[in-house]
XYZ file of C-alpha atoms in Angstrom:
728
model
C 0.000 0.000 0.000
C 2.842 2.398 0.836
C 4.513 1.659 -2.511
C 1.238 2.195 -4.349
C 0.766 5.582 -2.691
C 4.357 6.535 -3.509
C 3.751 5.599 -7.143
C 0.631 7.771 -7.229
C 2.542 10.706 -5.744
C 5.634 10.519 -7.965
C 4.589 8.501 -11.068
C 8.046 6.926 -11.067
C 8.210 3.830 -13.281
C 10.807 2.177 -11.037
C 8.506 2.574 -8.041
C 5.696 1.073 -10.120
C 7.833 -1.958 -11.019
C 8.803 -2.404 -7.377
C 5.141 -2.234 -6.428
C 4.198 -4.822 -9.015
C 6.922 -7.185 -7.855
C 6.061 -6.719 -4.194
C 2.298 -6.979 -4.581
C 2.353 -10.115 -6.741
C -1.152 -9.154 -7.901
C -2.362 -11.268 -10.811
C -5.189 -10.154 -13.068
C -7.622 -12.789 -14.383
C -6.519 -14.588 -17.520
C -8.992 -12.808 -19.789
C -8.829 -9.419 -18.013
C -8.031 -7.574 -21.253
C -11.142 -8.902 -23.007
C -13.272 -8.015 -19.993
C -11.847 -4.485 -20.090
C -12.628 -4.254 -23.806
C -16.235 -5.281 -23.206
C -16.439 -2.794 -20.350
C -15.349 -0.014 -22.715
C -17.823 -1.097 -25.392
C -20.646 -1.258 -22.862
C -19.869 2.197 -21.470
C -19.730 3.783 -24.920
C -22.861 1.977 -26.137
C -24.856 3.156 -23.123
C -23.446 6.576 -22.243
C -22.570 7.767 -25.767
C -25.335 6.092 -27.752
C -26.354 9.342 -29.444
C -22.836 9.865 -30.774
C -22.516 6.508 -32.529
C -22.907 5.940 -36.251
C -23.509 2.787 -38.242
C -19.807 1.876 -38.236
C -19.551 2.041 -34.422
C -22.788 0.178 -33.783
C -21.735 -2.467 -36.313
C -18.336 -2.837 -34.662
C -19.904 -3.429 -31.230
C -22.444 -5.914 -32.618
C -19.908 -7.853 -34.681
C -17.282 -8.010 -31.972
C -19.742 -9.361 -29.442
C -20.646 -12.104 -31.954
C -17.030 -13.369 -32.205
C -15.989 -16.436 -30.253
C -13.678 -15.994 -27.270
C -10.493 -16.968 -29.083
C -11.066 -14.438 -31.862
C -11.909 -11.727 -29.331
C -8.704 -12.449 -27.443
C -6.627 -12.258 -30.615
C -8.132 -8.954 -31.724
C -7.747 -7.252 -28.350
C -4.203 -8.569 -27.959
C -3.287 -7.050 -31.323
C -4.926 -3.652 -30.936
C -3.551 -3.219 -27.408
C -0.021 -3.571 -28.769
C -0.567 -0.679 -31.219
C 1.427 -2.339 -33.990
C 0.397 -2.147 -37.624
C 1.003 -5.786 -38.579
C 1.676 -9.101 -36.838
C 3.090 -12.431 -37.805
C 1.505 -15.547 -36.295
C 4.645 -16.043 -34.199
C 3.938 -12.670 -32.558
C 0.588 -13.976 -31.294
C 1.580 -17.071 -29.329
C -0.456 -16.529 -26.170
C -1.034 -19.360 -23.717
C -4.771 -18.703 -23.309
C -5.431 -18.783 -27.093
C -5.802 -22.447 -28.074
C -6.423 -22.274 -31.827
C -4.560 -19.328 -33.323
C -5.264 -20.115 -36.991
C -8.973 -20.631 -36.407
C -9.162 -17.326 -34.552
C -7.379 -15.487 -37.355
C -9.711 -17.011 -39.936
C -12.753 -15.858 -37.967
C -11.312 -12.327 -37.668
C -10.767 -12.149 -41.444
C -14.279 -13.358 -42.183
C -15.808 -10.852 -39.765
C -13.770 -7.938 -41.108
C -11.550 -7.530 -38.047
C -8.319 -8.610 -39.799
C -6.845 -8.439 -43.304
C -3.606 -8.909 -45.224
C -0.911 -6.267 -45.526
C -1.608 -3.423 -48.010
C 0.562 -0.732 -49.586
C -0.944 1.884 -47.282
C 0.449 -0.001 -44.284
C 4.017 -0.006 -45.597
C 5.630 2.927 -43.788
C 3.824 2.275 -40.494
C 4.817 -1.396 -40.589
C 8.453 -0.400 -41.146
C 8.265 2.013 -38.207
C 7.128 -0.865 -35.961
C 10.268 -2.877 -36.688
C 13.399 -2.839 -34.534
C 16.656 -1.339 -35.782
C 18.325 -4.774 -36.201
C 15.334 -6.044 -38.212
C 15.383 -2.930 -40.378
C 19.089 -3.465 -41.011
C 18.484 -7.105 -41.933
C 15.637 -6.136 -44.275
C 17.759 -3.425 -45.879
C 20.553 -5.927 -46.478
C 18.103 -8.385 -48.018
C 16.697 -5.675 -50.312
C 20.088 -4.245 -51.229
C 19.386 -0.886 -49.567
C 22.414 0.839 -48.056
C 21.988 2.015 -44.462
C 24.624 3.393 -42.155
C 25.202 2.067 -38.655
C 25.047 5.647 -37.325
C 21.559 6.215 -38.737
C 18.592 6.568 -36.436
C 15.614 4.254 -36.734
C 13.566 6.906 -38.580
C 16.375 7.383 -41.118
C 16.456 3.633 -41.787
C 12.669 3.573 -42.197
C 12.794 6.445 -44.693
C 15.610 4.826 -46.675
C 13.743 1.519 -46.970
C 10.404 3.156 -47.728
C 11.914 5.180 -50.570
C 14.254 2.548 -52.018
C 12.584 -0.833 -51.521
C 9.243 -1.525 -53.263
C 6.265 -2.537 -51.174
C 5.892 -5.777 -53.120
C 9.314 -6.911 -51.931
C 8.442 -6.051 -48.365
C 5.083 -7.829 -48.622
C 6.823 -10.970 -49.898
C 9.313 -10.812 -47.028
C 6.426 -10.216 -44.579
C 4.097 -12.616 -46.430
C 2.209 -14.047 -43.466
C 1.492 -10.671 -41.823
C -1.930 -9.967 -40.325
C -3.273 -6.429 -39.925
C -6.032 -5.778 -37.354
C -8.808 -3.948 -39.190
C -11.524 -1.425 -38.229
C -8.840 0.518 -36.360
C -10.296 3.933 -37.112
C -13.682 2.861 -35.782
C -12.078 1.414 -32.663
C -10.010 4.562 -32.164
C -13.190 6.632 -32.287
C -14.821 4.410 -29.645
C -11.761 4.827 -27.418
C -11.867 8.579 -28.070
C -15.444 8.667 -26.785
C -14.338 6.787 -23.656
C -11.144 8.701 -22.863
C -11.229 11.959 -24.841
C -7.744 11.298 -26.248
C -6.488 9.725 -29.438
C -4.210 6.661 -29.349
C -5.524 5.230 -26.063
C -5.491 1.554 -25.001
C -7.005 -0.512 -22.196
C -4.023 0.150 -19.910
C -5.975 2.446 -17.626
C -8.436 -0.346 -16.834
C -5.595 -2.656 -15.809
C -3.958 -0.024 -13.596
C -7.321 0.582 -11.953
C -7.863 -3.093 -11.206
C -4.342 -3.433 -9.808
C -5.035 -0.571 -7.425
C -2.202 1.484 -8.897
C -4.255 4.223 -10.561
C -7.303 5.585 -8.724
C -10.508 6.387 -10.566
C -13.473 8.597 -9.865
C -16.232 6.562 -8.251
C -19.332 8.323 -9.565
C -22.869 7.082 -9.930
C -23.455 8.913 -13.210
C -21.452 10.093 -16.180
C -22.352 12.137 -19.222
C -21.071 12.074 -22.793
C -18.008 14.303 -23.097
C -19.377 15.613 -26.399
C -22.727 17.319 -26.925
C -23.146 16.120 -30.510
C -21.777 13.645 -33.002
C -20.442 16.565 -35.070
C -18.410 17.817 -32.122
C -17.072 14.336 -31.354
C -16.077 13.552 -34.941
C -14.434 16.932 -35.456
C -12.446 16.507 -32.257
C -11.458 12.996 -33.281
C -10.328 14.159 -36.716
C -8.135 16.943 -35.340
C -6.684 14.706 -32.615
C -5.860 12.051 -35.198
C -4.279 14.562 -37.575
C -2.229 16.082 -34.757
C -0.845 12.636 -33.976
C -0.049 12.079 -37.646
C 1.672 15.478 -37.913
C 3.677 14.713 -34.814
C 4.907 11.512 -36.485
C 5.850 13.389 -39.643
C 3.058 11.863 -41.737
C 1.256 13.891 -44.372
C -1.989 15.633 -43.427
C -4.602 16.761 -45.992
C -4.988 20.538 -46.316
C -8.686 20.491 -47.135
C -11.958 18.733 -46.324
C -11.549 19.429 -42.624
C -14.705 19.196 -40.500
C -16.170 22.413 -39.163
C -15.018 23.117 -35.583
C -18.375 23.429 -33.807
C -17.116 24.176 -30.283
C -14.322 26.148 -28.667
C -12.459 22.901 -27.915
C -12.793 21.879 -31.590
C -11.448 25.285 -32.560
C -8.500 24.906 -30.183
C -7.555 21.559 -31.757
C -8.107 22.956 -35.263
C -5.754 25.872 -34.581
C -3.227 23.657 -32.825
C -3.082 21.470 -35.939
C -2.603 24.513 -38.199
C 0.162 25.749 -35.901
C 1.897 22.351 -35.999
C 1.641 22.191 -39.801
C 2.843 25.775 -40.090
C 5.879 24.961 -37.990
C 6.649 21.995 -40.263
C 6.317 24.215 -43.347
C 8.686 26.770 -41.803
C 11.190 24.054 -41.011
C 11.127 22.849 -44.601
C 11.613 26.420 -45.872
C 8.144 26.764 -47.413
C 7.312 30.120 -45.819
C 4.417 31.053 -48.169
C 2.630 27.826 -47.232
C 3.339 28.443 -43.537
C 1.792 31.915 -43.800
C -1.274 30.441 -45.539
C -1.726 27.871 -42.767
C -1.300 30.436 -39.986
C -3.827 32.749 -41.672
C -6.491 30.020 -41.449
C -6.252 29.897 -37.638
C -7.785 32.114 -34.968
C -5.211 31.282 -32.273
C -2.822 33.925 -31.016
C 0.240 31.690 -31.527
C -0.538 31.604 -35.253
C -1.097 35.361 -35.450
C 2.222 35.867 -33.693
C 4.037 33.670 -36.219
C 2.409 35.598 -39.109
C 3.614 38.878 -37.650
C 7.161 37.625 -37.175
C 7.425 35.996 -40.613
C 5.928 38.968 -42.448
C 8.194 41.374 -40.598
C 11.228 39.276 -41.526
C 10.101 39.561 -45.173
C 9.813 43.354 -44.909
C 6.010 43.469 -45.185
C 5.688 46.435 -42.822
C 2.208 47.518 -43.884
C 0.727 44.063 -43.323
C 2.518 43.764 -39.987
C 1.214 47.128 -38.770
C -2.322 46.196 -39.789
C -2.096 42.876 -37.954
C -0.663 44.520 -34.840
C -3.380 47.186 -34.845
C -6.041 44.455 -35.023
C -4.389 42.609 -32.145
C -4.291 45.764 -30.036
C -7.915 46.610 -30.809
C -9.319 43.130 -30.116
C -6.786 40.929 -28.311
C -7.742 37.351 -27.526
C -6.271 37.801 -24.055
C -3.774 39.917 -22.124
C -0.826 37.964 -23.498
C -1.731 38.948 -27.057
C -1.998 42.617 -26.114
C 1.389 42.456 -24.380
C 2.997 40.920 -27.480
C 1.433 43.411 -29.903
C 2.304 46.444 -27.778
C 5.870 45.238 -27.224
C 6.461 44.324 -30.875
C 5.017 47.645 -32.066
C 7.207 49.625 -29.690
C 10.402 47.796 -30.638
C 9.892 47.519 -34.395
C 7.974 50.688 -35.175
C 8.505 52.974 -32.182
C 12.327 53.030 -32.260
C 12.462 51.431 -28.821
C 15.598 49.312 -28.500
C 14.531 47.015 -25.676
C 11.347 45.065 -25.090
C 8.940 45.237 -22.188
C 10.296 41.999 -20.722
C 13.874 43.239 -20.731
C 12.768 46.546 -19.214
C 10.862 44.815 -16.448
C 13.853 42.682 -15.523
C 16.139 45.683 -15.512
C 13.749 47.649 -13.316
C 13.186 44.790 -10.864
C 14.900 44.958 -7.498
C 17.744 42.486 -6.944
C 18.085 40.134 -3.993
C 21.667 39.157 -3.252
C 21.985 35.640 -1.858
C 24.811 33.237 -1.177
C 26.180 31.485 -4.270
C 25.357 28.126 -2.707
C 21.718 28.803 -3.598
C 22.626 28.899 -7.299
C 20.152 26.798 -9.213
C 17.301 27.329 -6.735
C 16.510 31.056 -6.811
C 12.984 30.600 -5.463
C 14.240 28.889 -2.318
C 16.940 31.535 -1.870
C 14.291 34.256 -2.075
C 12.098 32.395 0.410
C 14.937 32.402 2.928
C 15.564 36.103 2.308
C 11.947 37.119 2.897
C 11.614 34.799 5.898
C 14.493 36.667 7.561
C 12.511 39.878 7.030
C 9.613 38.421 8.997
C 7.394 37.334 6.141
C 5.512 34.044 6.103
C 6.480 32.569 2.712
C 4.989 29.832 0.548
C 6.252 28.685 -2.843
C 2.922 28.478 -4.656
C 3.429 29.291 -8.349
C 0.351 27.665 -9.952
C -0.881 25.871 -6.820
C -2.661 28.670 -4.969
C -5.260 30.003 -7.395
C -6.379 26.723 -8.995
C -6.719 25.292 -5.461
C -8.828 28.227 -4.296
C -10.946 28.045 -7.441
C -11.503 24.311 -6.912
C -12.405 24.755 -3.233
C -14.873 27.579 -3.875
C -16.661 25.866 -6.778
C -16.180 22.204 -5.810
C -19.882 21.322 -5.799
C -20.467 22.684 -9.294
C -17.259 21.203 -10.675
C -17.356 17.721 -9.176
C -20.697 17.022 -7.515
C -23.114 18.107 -10.241
C -24.916 15.492 -12.332
C -22.567 14.168 -15.015
C -19.689 16.361 -13.813
C -17.162 13.894 -15.231
C -17.346 12.053 -18.533
C -16.024 8.738 -17.169
C -14.391 7.226 -14.120
C -10.967 7.903 -15.643
C -11.558 11.639 -16.034
C -10.137 14.213 -13.642
C -10.961 17.528 -15.300
C -14.626 18.496 -14.948
C -16.700 18.608 -18.103
C -17.727 22.221 -17.485
C -14.118 23.446 -17.790
C -13.265 21.492 -20.918
C -14.958 23.962 -23.271
C -15.129 27.059 -21.049
C -18.820 26.425 -20.465
C -18.634 26.659 -16.672
C -20.250 30.083 -16.195
C -22.942 29.377 -18.774
C -23.875 26.062 -17.156
C -23.824 27.265 -13.542
C -24.608 30.967 -13.887
C -26.829 31.330 -10.751
C -24.485 29.330 -8.490
C -21.387 31.167 -9.744
C -23.008 34.573 -9.217
C -24.113 33.607 -5.709
C -20.660 32.400 -4.679
C -18.871 35.376 -6.183
C -21.189 37.647 -4.193
C -20.259 35.685 -1.059
C -16.553 36.143 -1.847
C -17.049 39.900 -2.314
C -18.691 39.917 1.092
C -15.662 38.281 2.714
C -16.967 34.712 2.646
C -14.161 33.044 0.663
C -12.558 31.495 3.744
C -15.840 29.956 4.901
C -16.525 28.459 1.467
C -13.006 27.025 1.267
C -13.163 25.572 4.785
C -16.486 23.890 4.028
C -14.982 22.087 1.031
C -11.876 21.157 2.999
C -14.055 19.626 5.705
C -16.087 17.554 3.242
C -13.653 16.661 0.462
C -10.053 16.968 1.699
C -7.664 14.812 -0.376
C -10.363 13.802 -2.856
C -8.663 13.128 -6.218
C -9.217 15.830 -8.829
C -7.606 17.286 -11.928
C -7.456 20.917 -10.820
C -4.989 21.074 -7.962
C -2.802 19.106 -5.554
C -3.801 18.721 -1.915
C -0.602 20.159 -0.465
C 0.125 19.369 3.176
C 0.279 23.097 3.871
C -2.776 24.011 1.769
C -4.938 25.239 4.638
C -1.981 26.976 6.320
C -1.176 28.677 3.007
C -4.744 29.770 2.250
C -5.745 31.120 5.666
C -3.427 34.175 5.816
C -3.912 34.882 2.107
C -7.700 34.963 2.410
C -7.465 37.057 5.579
C -5.326 39.714 3.866
C -6.643 39.647 0.277
C -9.055 42.354 -0.992
C -12.423 40.565 -1.333
C -13.297 42.244 -4.629
C -9.883 41.306 -5.978
C -10.436 37.669 -4.988
C -13.828 37.642 -6.674
C -12.410 39.238 -9.820
C -9.691 36.638 -10.192
C -12.030 33.731 -9.516
C -14.460 35.108 -12.091
C -11.676 35.346 -14.685
C -10.798 31.697 -14.028
C -14.452 30.676 -14.219
C -14.863 32.325 -17.605
C -11.595 31.043 -19.064
C -10.025 28.252 -17.036
C -7.525 27.258 -19.697
C -6.292 30.829 -20.077
C -5.867 31.455 -16.329
C -4.608 28.183 -14.916
C -0.899 29.040 -14.998
C 1.650 31.868 -15.111
C 1.069 32.996 -11.524
C 3.934 34.370 -9.370
C 6.251 31.954 -7.598
C 5.857 33.168 -4.015
C 3.091 34.418 -1.785
C 4.134 36.452 1.276
C 1.980 37.342 4.264
C 2.829 39.410 7.317
C -0.110 40.415 9.448
C -2.512 42.246 7.141
C 0.118 42.544 4.374
C -0.030 40.344 1.273
C 2.457 40.235 -1.603
C 3.032 38.082 -4.672
C 6.577 37.805 -6.040
C 7.800 36.387 -9.345
C 11.434 35.256 -8.920
C 13.960 35.340 -11.748
C 17.430 33.850 -11.496
C 20.391 34.437 -13.765
C 19.409 34.002 -17.409
C 15.677 33.664 -16.659
C 13.215 35.542 -18.855
C 9.703 36.774 -18.141
C 7.123 34.888 -20.155
C 4.039 36.580 -21.530
C 1.615 34.577 -19.405
C 3.601 35.560 -16.293
C 3.391 39.252 -17.162
C -0.315 38.854 -17.918
C -0.945 37.299 -14.490
C 1.096 40.050 -12.786
C -0.958 42.696 -14.593
C -4.193 40.920 -13.679
C -3.252 40.740 -9.995
C -2.203 44.388 -9.942
C -5.381 45.458 -11.701
C -7.427 43.669 -9.049
C -5.678 45.473 -6.193
C -2.993 42.964 -5.238
C 0.651 43.856 -4.721
C 2.580 41.797 -7.261
C 6.231 42.321 -8.188
C 9.279 40.795 -9.843
C 12.552 40.216 -8.012
C 15.849 39.180 -9.545
C 18.263 36.960 -7.644
C 22.001 37.603 -7.837
C 24.620 35.377 -6.242
C 27.638 36.253 -4.127
C 29.515 34.831 -1.165
C 27.531 35.956 1.867
C 29.666 36.332 5.010
C 26.486 36.396 7.105
C 25.237 33.034 5.839
C 24.397 30.417 8.471
C 25.587 26.834 7.975
C 24.600 23.590 9.654
C 27.265 20.895 9.397
C 25.596 17.472 9.543
C 26.874 13.940 9.956
C 24.726 10.814 9.989
C 25.444 7.254 11.012
C 23.393 4.607 9.268
C 22.657 0.889 9.025
C 24.271 0.747 5.574
C 25.009 2.748 2.456
C 21.778 2.887 0.447
C 18.605 4.723 1.363
C 15.720 4.023 1.594
C 16.507 0.390 2.462
C 19.118 1.524 4.984
C 18.174 3.891 7.783
C 19.699 6.598 9.971
C 20.902 5.578 13.439
C 22.372 8.886 14.630
C 22.423 12.542 13.605
C 24.913 15.152 14.748
C 24.626 18.777 13.639
C 26.705 21.885 14.332
C 25.441 25.381 13.493
C 28.120 27.800 12.310
C 27.864 31.549 11.806
C 30.798 33.901 11.130
C 33.151 30.972 11.634
C 31.883 30.256 15.174
C 29.861 27.318 16.460
C 26.668 28.869 17.811
C 24.612 25.715 18.525
C 24.699 21.927 18.397
C 22.042 19.258 17.923
C 22.355 15.488 18.155
C 20.260 12.411 18.710
C 20.410 8.659 18.395
C 17.650 7.417 16.061
C 15.840 4.103 16.254
C 16.152 2.819 12.655
C 13.405 0.249 13.196
C 15.663 -2.410 11.705
C 18.704 -4.450 12.702
C 22.130 -2.773 12.697
C 24.628 -5.149 11.002
C 27.526 -6.308 13.166
C 30.233 -4.679 11.035
C 28.370 -1.334 11.206
C 28.007 -1.626 14.964
C 31.732 -2.355 15.241
C 32.591 0.664 13.050
C 30.327 3.214 14.768
C 29.949 1.751 18.224
C 26.160 2.055 17.836
C 24.331 -1.191 18.592
C 20.723 -2.355 18.520
C 20.625 -2.051 22.295
C 21.751 1.600 22.189
C 18.952 2.652 19.831
C 16.207 0.441 21.268
C 14.803 3.272 23.395
C 15.855 6.096 21.051
C 13.221 8.144 19.213
C 12.251 7.231 15.669
C 13.009 9.860 13.051
C 9.439 11.183 12.888
C 9.676 12.059 16.601
C 12.662 14.376 16.060
C 11.897 15.595 12.521
C 10.280 18.892 13.540
C 13.055 19.753 15.997
C 15.782 18.895 13.490
C 14.046 20.825 10.690
C 13.807 23.885 12.945
C 17.531 23.625 13.717
C 18.278 23.589 9.949
C 15.868 26.385 9.071
C 17.472 29.099 6.952
C 20.855 27.375 6.824
C 23.061 25.786 4.190
C 23.364 22.012 4.630
C 27.042 21.038 4.964
C 28.559 17.575 5.247
C 31.714 15.654 4.434
C 30.449 13.859 1.309
C 27.220 15.849 1.376
C 25.431 13.639 -1.131
C 25.491 10.734 1.313
C 24.255 12.602 4.388
C 21.760 14.767 2.499
C 20.425 11.695 0.697
C 19.761 9.843 3.949
C 18.113 12.844 5.617
C 15.978 13.501 2.536
C 14.968 9.823 2.491
C 13.889 9.950 6.136
C 11.798 13.070 5.504
C 10.315 11.530 2.366
C 9.334 8.466 4.394
C 7.123 10.661 6.588
C 5.672 12.478 3.588
C 7.753 15.642 3.762
C 10.121 17.348 1.357
C 13.668 18.164 2.436
C 15.035 21.197 0.632
C 18.323 22.948 1.470
C 21.316 24.206 -0.518
C 24.355 21.994 -0.030
C 28.064 22.457 0.518
C 30.287 19.382 0.433
C 33.501 19.668 2.438
C 35.107 16.897 0.371
C 34.509 18.853 -2.854
C 35.420 22.138 -1.185
C 38.719 20.823 0.152
C 39.591 19.292 -3.223
C 38.991 22.646 -4.894
C 40.686 24.971 -2.428
C 43.306 22.632 -0.945
C 44.438 20.354 -3.794
C 47.186 17.778 -3.717
C 46.230 15.453 -0.852
C 46.408 11.712 -1.452
C 43.223 11.200 0.542
C 40.334 13.519 1.339
C 38.814 11.308 4.009
C 37.728 13.126 7.135
C 40.352 11.351 9.242
C 43.207 12.194 6.874
C 42.234 15.866 6.493
C 41.898 16.259 10.246
C 45.394 14.817 10.622
C 46.798 17.117 7.922
C 45.291 20.285 9.429
C 45.599 19.384 13.134
C 41.851 19.233 13.678
C 40.797 17.252 16.774
C 38.783 14.152 15.879
C 37.667 12.090 18.846
C 35.109 9.294 18.571
C 35.435 9.086 14.793
C 32.271 7.630 13.209
C 30.050 9.114 15.870
C 27.832 11.770 14.324
C 28.419 14.824 16.521
C 32.185 14.283 16.691
C 32.447 14.023 12.922
C 30.180 17.065 12.442
C 32.399 19.153 14.752
C 35.480 18.168 12.760
C 33.784 18.890 9.429
C 32.764 22.315 10.766
C 36.443 23.224 11.024
C 36.972 22.086 7.441
C 34.086 24.379 6.489
C 35.929 27.310 8.059
C 39.047 26.464 6.044
C 36.977 26.381 2.866
C 35.190 29.649 3.637
C 38.483 31.420 4.237
C 39.386 30.611 0.648
C 35.889 31.285 -0.711
C 35.716 34.755 0.812
C 39.219 35.819 -0.158
C 38.989 34.147 -3.560
C 35.876 36.113 -4.499
C 37.333 39.355 -3.168
C 40.413 38.879 -5.349
C 38.220 38.030 -8.339
C 36.231 41.222 -7.690
C 39.411 43.336 -7.660
């Protein structure tokens, strides 16, 4: 169960494999056929009004097949290959392969290989098989070529007839387009399989347990248009040709989004191939801002100033959203207003700079959090967590509890947000709740949802451990009309307002600030500037801060040493922690504790450290000291001799109790190698001997931490003077 939860939290394939091995869960022999029938039944019942003759015929004919033929067909389509040889289909539960294949051919579910399958069938082959085929056909391929290059070479040089003879016994599962449409009705995505059913039954992937579902499409026209554009997008992604005409009419906003996304993808391909006139034609057919932007840039590069000015004027007069207005205003100013720098560069130049220790390099947000915390602010790294969470909490009932809120048990995003129809569908409820927010009732609405639905799975936001602690001070300090305005913007256009929000939220009494953090080389994106402008326009204080790095003589360090049961977390555990806090080269505090690892300490480890099972039997477990140890580390740089080892074990212990461990690191091994080169060994014992540092009770945590603290001082002497000399 713990492994399953870890998999859900991190989606790490290695964790999933470990879970599968540990659980030893076996699905029924014919689970995949049962899942296929489950899909067909759901679509036939829930989406009956969206089905045509081809879909109804597929369901009827498949149900009429015998079990062996059903197994064969589902096995093939789940593997997503174009063609199969009989040897590919040797499954233990299928008794009579040839009889099953004959039945599939007679019923129209399988056929022989055709010329139209050629390239896709080549793409399914492995590189060694492609090389062998090329050799047999006399086609030259280089060993350095990628798989796609080998496919192209064979497709262009070897005739299909030769390939068909070589692949003579191949079977192609038929009715694939019809099946793909049925799966599209179930999942809302092209190129799906039954995998989600299997993960559900194994308990690995949770699903939404709802009594009722509704079709995800309001009409067959909407469904077929969405399917066409999804299919063509997949083909374009694979480099296949896509017809330029006879496209279905996009009847909804979601159809239009897919339509424009396809035109953008095709336009990009045309640009890449150097066919700029065709790219401009494709972009002109779209309504999306990204396509208008590309038209402006391409036309400007071609010197078409009049067309560019006309396009920019139209964008300024009727922008799709704030990001489009920002682009048009910035481009106009730089290209036609003789302004040398853009709005994004100007904003970065005007932003105040926070100077932090160089050890925070690579994590500017965390460095800024420490800076503001020292100023007395309560800081949360929220980015795109805060506002989607608040939106979900305020409107939970409408989003998730309404009749048919989700299209299927596998869906996470509510139907009402898919096509920006939320306000239209729930106009009275939205107006009532926004009025309550304007009256100061946001906190009460959020608390009510937290009390009833905390940790319920959803596709809007993550249930952070500190969610309630983060929201409470924000809602107490936020202007109610500003809150209502932002929630209304999200309700009207969820897709356009779900990201781009500032990194940090700061509260201090009645004060509330939002800060976007930019490290070295970072740029401001348009959606980030749009969210900053939106927040400011609604009465919030929202700013940008740049982070610059230097050696900070006032930085606090905590030098840590851990003793463990072995060398590999998470299987091995911590048995002792010693920590020494250093500021201005002086030890200002110490912290240490034995830790009960809740497992046996091997004899050779006990001999090395002097820590035995008996010594830790009455010691606290890590969770008992975690808060105290975290408080001791707060605001400090984590230092250790071989920091990766000690930091890795501490992070593993925190992860075990569901908490993140986040601190900049300084390794005294690496630091001594850099600043004091030439030693044969950089072990703690050898360095202490070389620099006359006392080391008593070696391999006990506090003693080793004290010794490493003196190495830290040696390193910092060089760091400080080295940077001063570099500055001169």
